[in-house]
Structures are given as structure tokens and as C-alpha cells.
Coordinates of C-alpha atoms and ligand atoms in Angstrom, one line a residue:
M1168 CA 5.9 -40.6 33.5
T1169 CA 6.6 -36.8 33.4
A1170 CA 9.7 -35.5 31.6
L1171 CA 11.4 -34.5 34.9
T1172 CA 10.7 -37.9 36.5
H1173 CA 12.5 -39.4 33.4
I1174 CA 15.5 -37.0 33.6
L1175 CA 16.0 -37.5 37.4
S1176 CA 15.5 -41.3 37.2
E1177 CA 18.2 -41.5 34.4
R1178 CA 20.5 -39.3 36.5
I1179 CA 20.2 -41.6 39.5
R1180 CA 20.5 -44.7 37.4
L1181 CA 23.8 -43.4 36.0
G1182 CA 25.3 -41.5 38.9
G1183 CA 23.6 -43.0 42.0
P1184 CA 21.3 -41.4 44.6
I1185 CA 21.2 -37.6 44.8
T1186 CA 20.8 -35.4 47.9
V1187 CA 17.3 -34.1 48.9
A1188 CA 18.6 -30.6 48.2
D1189 CA 19.5 -31.6 44.6
F1190 CA 16.1 -33.2 44.1
M1191 CA 14.3 -30.2 45.5
T1192 CA 16.4 -27.8 43.3
E1193 CA 15.5 -29.7 40.2
A1194 CA 11.8 -30.1 41.2
L1195 CA 11.4 -26.4 41.9
S1196 CA 13.8 -24.7 39.4
H1197 CA 14.7 -27.1 36.5
P1198 CA 15.0 -24.6 33.6
D1199 CA 12.4 -26.5 31.5
Y1200 CA 10.3 -28.6 33.8
G1201 CA 10.7 -27.0 37.3
Y1202 CA 7.6 -26.1 39.3
Y1203 CA 8.4 -22.3 39.4
T1204 CA 9.5 -22.4 35.7
T1205 CA 6.2 -23.9 34.4
R1206 CA 3.3 -22.8 36.6
E1207 CA 1.3 -20.1 38.2
P1208 CA 1.2 -21.6 41.7
F1209 CA -0.7 -19.0 43.7
G1210 CA -4.4 -18.5 44.6
T1211 CA -7.5 -20.6 44.6
E1212 CA -6.8 -21.7 41.0
G1213 CA -3.2 -22.7 41.8
D1214 CA -1.7 -24.9 44.4
F1215 CA -1.4 -22.7 47.5
T1216 CA -2.3 -19.3 48.8
T1217 CA 0.1 -17.0 50.6
A1218 CA -0.7 -14.2 53.1
P1219 CA -0.5 -11.3 50.5
E1220 CA -2.9 -13.2 48.3
I1221 CA -5.3 -13.7 51.2
S1222 CA -5.8 -10.0 51.9
Q1223 CA -4.5 -6.6 50.9
M1224 CA -4.2 -5.9 54.7
F1225 CA -1.0 -8.0 54.8
G1226 CA 1.0 -5.8 52.3
E1227 CA -0.6 -2.6 53.6
L1228 CA 0.5 -3.3 57.2
I1229 CA 4.0 -4.2 56.0
G1230 CA 3.9 -0.8 54.2
L1231 CA 3.1 0.8 57.5
W1232 CA 5.9 -1.2 59.2
A1233 CA 8.3 0.0 56.6
A1234 CA 7.3 3.6 57.0
L1235 CA 7.8 3.4 60.8
M1236 CA 11.2 1.8 60.2
W1237 CA 12.2 4.5 57.7
Q1238 CA 11.5 7.0 60.5
S1239 CA 13.5 4.9 63.0
L1240 CA 16.4 5.0 60.5
G1241 CA 16.3 8.8 60.6
A1242 CA 14.0 9.3 57.6
P1243 CA 16.9 9.0 55.0
R1244 CA 16.3 10.9 51.7
R1245 CA 16.9 7.7 49.8
L1246 CA 16.0 4.2 51.0
V1247 CA 16.5 0.9 49.2
L1248 CA 13.2 -1.0 49.7
A1249 CA 13.6 -4.5 48.4
E1250 CA 11.5 -7.7 48.4
I1251 CA 13.1 -11.1 47.7
G1252 CA 10.9 -13.8 46.2
P1253 CA 7.9 -11.5 45.4
G1254 CA 5.7 -14.1 43.8
R1255 CA 3.0 -12.2 41.9
G1256 CA 4.1 -8.9 43.2
T1257 CA 0.9 -8.5 45.3
L1258 CA 2.6 -7.6 48.6
M1259 CA 4.7 -4.9 46.9
A1260 CA 1.7 -3.4 45.1
D1261 CA -0.3 -3.2 48.4
L1262 CA 2.8 -1.9 50.3
L1263 CA 3.3 0.9 47.7
R1264 CA -0.4 1.9 47.7
A1265 CA -0.3 2.2 51.5
A1266 CA 3.0 4.2 51.2
G1267 CA 1.1 6.6 49.0
T1268 CA -0.6 7.9 52.1
M1269 CA 2.9 9.0 53.5
P1270 CA 4.3 11.0 50.5
P1271 CA 7.8 11.8 52.0
F1272 CA 8.3 8.1 52.7
L1273 CA 7.1 7.1 49.2
A1274 CA 9.4 9.8 47.6
A1275 CA 12.4 8.3 49.4
L1276 CA 12.0 4.8 48.0
D1277 CA 14.3 3.2 45.5
V1278 CA 12.2 0.0 45.0
W1279 CA 13.8 -3.3 44.0
L1280 CA 12.5 -6.9 43.5
V1281 CA 14.9 -9.8 43.7
E1282 CA 13.6 -12.7 41.7
T1283 CA 15.2 -15.8 40.1
S1284 CA 12.2 -17.0 38.0
P1285 CA 11.8 -15.2 34.7
R1286 CA 8.2 -16.2 34.5
L1287 CA 7.3 -14.7 37.9
M1288 CA 9.4 -11.6 37.0
A1289 CA 7.1 -11.1 34.0
R1290 CA 4.0 -11.5 36.3
Q1291 CA 5.4 -8.9 38.8
R1292 CA 5.9 -6.5 35.9
Q1293 CA 2.2 -6.8 35.1
T1294 CA 1.1 -6.3 38.7
L1295 CA 3.4 -3.3 39.2
A1296 CA 2.8 -1.7 35.8
G1297 CA 3.1 2.1 36.3
R1298 CA 5.4 1.8 39.3
E1299 CA 9.0 2.7 39.3
V1300 CA 10.5 -0.7 40.2
R1301 CA 13.7 -2.4 39.3
W1302 CA 14.7 -6.1 39.3
C1303 CA 17.8 -8.1 40.0
E1304 CA 18.5 -11.8 40.5
R1305 CA 20.6 -11.8 43.7
F1306 CA 20.5 -10.0 47.0
E1307 CA 24.2 -9.1 46.5
D1308 CA 23.2 -7.0 43.4
L1309 CA 21.1 -4.5 45.4
P1310 CA 22.5 -1.0 45.5
E1311 CA 24.3 0.2 48.6
G1312 CA 22.6 2.5 51.1
P1313 CA 20.0 2.3 53.9
L1314 CA 18.0 -0.8 53.3
L1315 CA 14.6 -2.3 54.2
L1316 CA 14.1 -5.8 52.9
V1317 CA 11.0 -8.0 53.0
A1318 CA 10.9 -11.8 52.4
N1319 CA 7.6 -13.5 52.7
E1320 CA 7.5 -17.3 52.2
L1321 CA 10.9 -17.2 50.5
F1322 CA 13.1 -19.3 52.8
D1323 CA 10.6 -22.2 53.0
A1324 CA 11.1 -22.6 49.2
L1325 CA 14.9 -22.9 49.3
P1326 CA 16.3 -26.5 49.1
I1327 CA 17.1 -28.4 52.2
R1328 CA 19.5 -31.2 53.0
Q1329 CA 18.2 -34.0 55.2
F1330 CA 20.1 -36.3 57.5
E1331 CA 19.0 -39.4 59.3
K1332 CA 20.5 -40.9 62.5
L1333 CA 21.2 -44.6 62.1
G1334 CA 23.0 -46.8 64.6
G1335 CA 24.1 -43.7 66.5
V1336 CA 25.6 -42.1 63.4
W1337 CA 24.2 -39.3 61.2
H1338 CA 23.9 -40.0 57.4
E1339 CA 22.9 -37.7 54.6
R1340 CA 19.4 -38.7 53.5
M1341 CA 19.4 -39.3 49.7
V1342 CA 16.8 -39.9 47.0
G1343 CA 17.4 -43.1 45.1
L1344 CA 15.4 -45.6 43.0
V1345 CA 13.7 -48.6 44.5
D1346 CA 11.6 -50.7 42.1
D1347 CA 11.9 -47.8 39.6
A1348 CA 10.3 -45.3 42.0
F1349 CA 11.9 -42.5 43.9
A1350 CA 12.6 -43.4 47.5
F1351 CA 14.6 -42.1 50.4
V1352 CA 17.8 -44.1 50.9
P1353 CA 20.7 -43.6 53.4
G1354 CA 23.8 -41.9 52.1
P1355 CA 27.3 -41.3 53.4
E1356 CA 28.1 -40.6 57.1
T1357 CA 28.2 -36.9 57.8
T1358 CA 27.5 -34.7 60.8
P1359 CA 25.2 -31.8 60.0
D1360 CA 26.1 -28.3 61.3
L1361 CA 23.5 -28.2 64.1
P1362 CA 23.6 -27.6 67.8
A1363 CA 24.9 -30.5 70.0
E1364 CA 21.5 -31.0 71.7
V1365 CA 19.9 -31.6 68.2
L1366 CA 22.7 -34.0 67.2
A1367 CA 22.1 -36.0 70.4
A1368 CA 18.6 -37.0 69.2
A1369 CA 17.5 -40.6 69.2
D1370 CA 18.1 -43.1 66.4
G1371 CA 15.7 -42.7 63.5
S1372 CA 15.6 -38.9 63.9
I1373 CA 15.6 -36.7 60.8
A1374 CA 17.4 -33.4 60.8
E1375 CA 17.5 -30.6 58.2
I1376 CA 19.7 -27.7 57.1
C1377 CA 19.0 -25.2 54.4
P1378 CA 22.5 -24.2 53.0
L1379 CA 21.1 -21.6 50.6
G1380 CA 18.9 -20.0 53.4
R1381 CA 21.9 -19.8 55.7
A1382 CA 24.1 -18.3 53.0
L1383 CA 21.4 -15.7 52.2
A1384 CA 20.9 -14.8 55.9
A1385 CA 24.7 -14.5 56.2
A1386 CA 24.8 -12.1 53.2
M1387 CA 22.0 -10.1 54.8
G1388 CA 23.8 -10.1 58.1
Q1389 CA 27.1 -8.9 56.6
R1390 CA 25.4 -6.0 54.9
L1391 CA 23.2 -5.1 57.9
G1392 CA 26.2 -5.2 60.2
R1393 CA 27.9 -2.5 58.1
E1394 CA 25.0 -0.4 56.8
P1395 CA 21.8 0.8 58.5
G1396 CA 18.7 -1.2 57.7
M1397 CA 16.5 -4.2 58.5
A1398 CA 15.3 -7.4 56.9
L1399 CA 11.8 -8.6 57.8
I1400 CA 11.5 -12.3 57.2
I1401 CA 8.1 -14.0 57.5
D1402 CA 7.7 -17.7 57.0
Y1403 CA 6.4 -20.8 58.7
G1404 CA 8.8 -22.8 60.8
H1405 CA 10.2 -23.3 64.3
P1406 CA 11.9 -20.8 66.5
F1407 CA 14.7 -23.1 67.6
S1408 CA 16.7 -25.8 65.7
A1409 CA 15.1 -29.2 66.3
V1410 CA 14.8 -32.6 64.6
G1411 CA 11.8 -33.5 62.4
D1412 CA 11.0 -34.3 58.8
T1413 CA 9.3 -31.2 57.5
L1414 CA 9.7 -31.7 53.7
Q1415 CA 6.3 -31.4 52.2
A1416 CA 4.6 -31.1 48.8
V1417 CA 1.4 -29.3 48.1
K1418 CA -0.7 -29.6 44.9
R1419 CA -4.1 -28.0 44.4
H1420 CA -4.2 -27.1 48.1
R1421 CA -3.7 -30.7 49.3
F1422 CA -0.7 -32.5 50.6
H1423 CA 1.1 -34.7 47.9
P1424 CA 3.8 -37.3 48.3
P1425 CA 7.1 -35.2 48.1
L1426 CA 8.9 -37.5 45.7
D1427 CA 5.9 -38.1 43.4
Q1428 CA 6.0 -36.4 40.0
P1429 CA 8.6 -33.8 40.8
G1430 CA 7.9 -30.4 39.2
T1431 CA 4.1 -30.8 39.4
A1432 CA 3.8 -29.8 43.1
D1433 CA 5.2 -27.1 45.4
L1434 CA 8.0 -28.5 47.6
T1435 CA 8.8 -26.7 50.9
A1436 CA 10.3 -27.2 54.3
H1437 CA 9.9 -25.5 57.7
V1438 CA 12.3 -22.6 58.3
D1439 CA 14.8 -23.0 61.2
F1440 CA 14.7 -19.4 62.5
E1441 CA 17.5 -20.0 65.0
A1442 CA 19.8 -21.1 62.2
L1443 CA 19.0 -18.0 60.2
A1444 CA 19.6 -15.7 63.2
S1445 CA 22.9 -17.4 63.9
A1446 CA 24.0 -17.2 60.3
A1447 CA 23.2 -13.4 60.2
I1448 CA 25.6 -12.4 63.0
P1449 CA 26.8 -9.5 63.2
A1450 CA 23.3 -8.3 62.4
R1451 CA 21.0 -8.4 65.5
A1452 CA 18.0 -10.7 65.4
W1453 CA 14.6 -9.7 66.8
G1454 CA 12.0 -12.4 67.4
P1455 CA 10.7 -14.5 65.8
V1456 CA 7.3 -13.5 67.0
P1457 CA 4.1 -15.2 65.9
Q1458 CA 2.6 -13.6 62.7
G1459 CA -0.7 -13.1 64.5
Q1460 CA 1.0 -11.1 67.3
F1461 CA 3.0 -9.1 64.7
L1462 CA -0.1 -8.1 62.6
E1463 CA -2.1 -7.3 65.7
A1464 CA 0.6 -5.0 67.0
L1465 CA 0.5 -3.2 63.6
G1466 CA -3.2 -2.7 63.9
I1467 CA -4.8 -5.3 61.7
Q1468 CA -8.1 -5.2 63.7
T1469 CA -8.4 -1.4 63.1
R1470 CA -7.5 -1.8 59.4
A1471 CA -10.1 -4.6 59.0
A1472 CA -12.8 -2.4 60.7
M1473 CA -11.9 0.5 58.3
L1474 CA -12.1 -1.7 55.3
A1475 CA -15.4 -3.2 56.4
G1476 CA -16.7 0.3 57.1
D1477 CA -19.9 0.8 55.2
A1478 CA -19.5 -2.3 53.2
G1479 CA -22.4 -4.8 53.2
P1480 CA -22.5 -7.8 55.5
K1481 CA -21.1 -10.2 52.9
V1482 CA -17.9 -8.0 52.4
A1483 CA -17.5 -7.4 56.1
A1484 CA -17.7 -11.2 56.7
D1485 CA -15.1 -11.8 54.0
I1486 CA -12.7 -9.3 55.6
A1487 CA -13.2 -10.8 59.0
G1488 CA -12.5 -14.3 57.5
Q1489 CA -9.4 -13.1 55.8
M1490 CA -8.1 -11.5 59.1
R1491 CA -8.9 -14.7 60.9
R1492 CA -6.8 -16.7 58.4
L1493 CA -3.9 -14.4 58.9
I1494 CA -3.9 -14.1 62.7
D1495 CA -5.8 -17.1 64.3
P1496 CA -3.5 -19.5 66.1
T1497 CA -5.3 -22.4 64.4
E1498 CA -4.6 -20.9 61.0
M1499 CA -1.5 -18.9 60.1
G1500 CA -1.2 -16.9 63.3
T1501 CA 1.2 -19.1 65.2
L1502 CA 2.9 -21.4 62.7
F1503 CA 4.0 -18.4 60.6
K1504 CA 6.5 -16.1 62.4
A1505 CA 8.2 -12.8 61.8
L1506 CA 12.0 -12.4 62.3
V1507 CA 13.9 -9.1 61.9
L1508 CA 17.6 -8.9 61.2
A1509 CA 18.8 -5.4 61.9
H1510 CA 21.8 -3.2 62.2
P1511 CA 22.9 -3.8 65.8
A1512 CA 22.6 -0.1 66.9
L1513 CA 18.9 0.2 65.9
P1514 CA 16.1 0.1 68.5
A1515 CA 13.4 -2.6 68.6
P1516 CA 11.5 -2.7 65.3
A1517 CA 7.7 -2.1 65.4
G1518 CA 5.9 -5.3 66.5
F1519 CA 8.9 -6.5 68.5
V1520 CA 9.9 -5.8 72.1
S1521 CA 13.4 -5.5 73.5
Ligands
SAM150 C1 6.4 -19.3 47.7 S1 6.8 -18.0 46.7 C2 6.4 -16.6 47.7 C3 5.8 -15.5 46.9 C4 5.5 -14.2 47.7 N1 6.5 -13.7 48.6 C5 4.2 -14.4 48.4 O1 4.1 -14.3 49.6 O2 3.1 -14.5 47.7 C6 8.5 -18.0 46.6 C7 9.1 -16.9 45.7 O3 10.5 -16.9 45.8 C8 11.2 -16.9 44.6 N2 12.5 -17.5 44.7 C9 12.8 -18.8 45.0 N3 14.2 -18.9 45.1 C10 14.7 -17.6 45.1 C11 16.0 -17.0 45.3 N4 17.1 -17.8 45.5 N5 16.1 -15.7 45.2 C12 15.1 -14.9 44.9 N6 13.8 -15.4 44.8 C13 13.6 -16.7 44.8 C14 10.2 -17.7 43.7 O4 10.4 -17.5 42.3 C15 8.9 -17.1 44.2 O5 8.7 -15.8 43.7

């Protein structure tokens, strides 16, 4: 039995079942045994691979997007460029290298990383050594001023509450102990804050909300309603609120039972983009558009051809394969989506149509 399994089992034995959100919080962020506290999850050696770790093209194209948006903000002399949940810092490293080809843009940047894991913060310091970058732990701690914000695969990692409809009534779905093993058990009656058509779903349906995700989107929306700027959110999920059990665990690139050995596998849930967009009012929401469409609009095909350039056939095939992973509808091209939250007076962001 792992240490965290023991801690959570004792907690449930003494205090009764805990919410899925509490279970997820402990599994991901327990100060001693949480997944993000103890491991290096990214890449082929780790448990999963994210878009910036697949190809430098991802961060470079987001750098291009940011430069275009800086122009659409009127090319301010100082721009807060921030990334929330930067993982290994790869996206920001690629973004800043691409920004180097546009010196006035690079010169305007006040670069910030928002990260809660001290371990990953140290990793980001290594990746970004030599760059002028600052760190904070909360979005609210970012300095004032025109803002461009990027969050890739952050929202899927934030804890969700789950609900189950039983006998026509919604109940919180809890994690309890059955025969000494973690198991989902019904909790108190409660109606989740979701649209009426979702709440009207059939008995047995599971619904989810992500309170931390909504609170973060609301904080972004408040700021973007009052100051010029945009937040680019890329993640996997559904464009409209819907029922479905999307809690999943991944270990060594394979699915893993979500309640098994907490802290040893990544736990995520699909992002409800409609809920994020609603929470962010008064900011205006653009999209979500499929990631493949977004990257193609920014010119990933051209960038891939440039990188392949005079390279040999092996490198060219690798680059083509990486691009396919990012944009093909059967890979990350459709499931992953890009949403922009923007100051309401700004025109359509690059990659989005009005
Ligand atoms: C799945 S990783 C994504 C990493 C990176 N964006 C990428 O695409 O490779 C999630 C990241 O979000 C960070 N994180 C989780 N909760 C956070 C929060 N509330 N505020 C800021 N960062 C958070 C994690 O420590 C990690 O860096």
C-alpha cells in the first residue's frame, strides 16, 4: 500500500467518504506524496506527453500568435506575457526564441510564469536559464497592465466534483471504502450548477463541474473586462456543457484505474469550455476552435516545411509525424481546442473568426 493510499484510507475511515475533488487534490498535490510533488511526468520517460513536448512548432506558433495579438493591442511598450501551469517551461522557451525574430515585441515583454509546484518551478528555471522571467503562485499576483496569458493543459489538471443522478435526484459522487478499497459511493443530494438541459439527463448520468477552473476563468474575466488583453486556453474537452464521466488516470502512457494508488498516476478530466466562457463574463469568449484548425491558421504547414528544409528524410519524417500528432483529427487535432478570453472591445484574435 502506498503512503498516500494509507493516509486517504484513514481519513475516510475516520471522517467518511470524501468528494472526488478532494481525492483529486490529494492525489495531484499532496505536499509529500502528490503526483506533481514527487514526479517528472512529461515525455516518453514519464506518463504523458503534451503538445509543447511533442514539437517546438507548438510554442513557436503561440509566439507568433502572441506577437500578432501584441500588435492588435496597439503594440504597447510593456506587455505582461504570462503562462499558467508551464510544466517543464518548454512552451515558453520556444515562444521566446520565436519572439527573438521580432525584436520590438521581445523588448516589450515582462515575462511571468504562474506555477504552484515548487518542483516544476525549479525545472522551469533550468529550461529558461538566461531568460528574464519571474514567477508567482497565483494569477491574481500578476502585475497590472496589458496582458497576454497562455494556459496549455492546465484546466484539465484542476480538481472536479462529480454528481450522479439517482432516482431522479442529483447526488454528489464521493470516494469511500468498500472492502478496504477506494470506490465511488453516492453522497448527499445536491444540484450542480449546470444548464437545465444537462440537469434533465437520464438516471445514472454523471455530471461534472470544476470549481477551481471556474474561479480561475472568473478571475481572468474580471481582469480582461477592465484591462486590455487576452487569455489563450488550450486543452482537451467539450465545447458545450454535457453529462459524462471524464475522470481519467494515465500512467506510463496507458490508462490506469482513477482510484488506484493515488499519487502514482496523472489524474485529469475533460474541460467544459462553455462553463469557462460563462464564468469569464464580462470578458468576451472566442471559440473554442479545434487545435488542428488553430495551428493550421497560424501556418504550421509552412513552419514544418521550413524546419524540414534541407534536413534528411528521417528528420523530415519526424517533423511530419509531430505535425500530424498536433493537428490530425484522429490525434490531438479535434479533441484539443483553443479558447480565447478577451477584452470585449478587441477584434477577433488570430486563428478565430468573428
Ligand atoms: C499537465 S501540466 C501542463 C504543463 C504544460 N503547460 C505543458 O503543456 O507541457 C499542468 C501544469 O499546471 C500546473 N498547475 C496545476 N495547478 C495549478 C494552479 N492552480 N495554478 C498554476 N499552475 C498549476 C502543474 O504544476 C503543471 O505545471
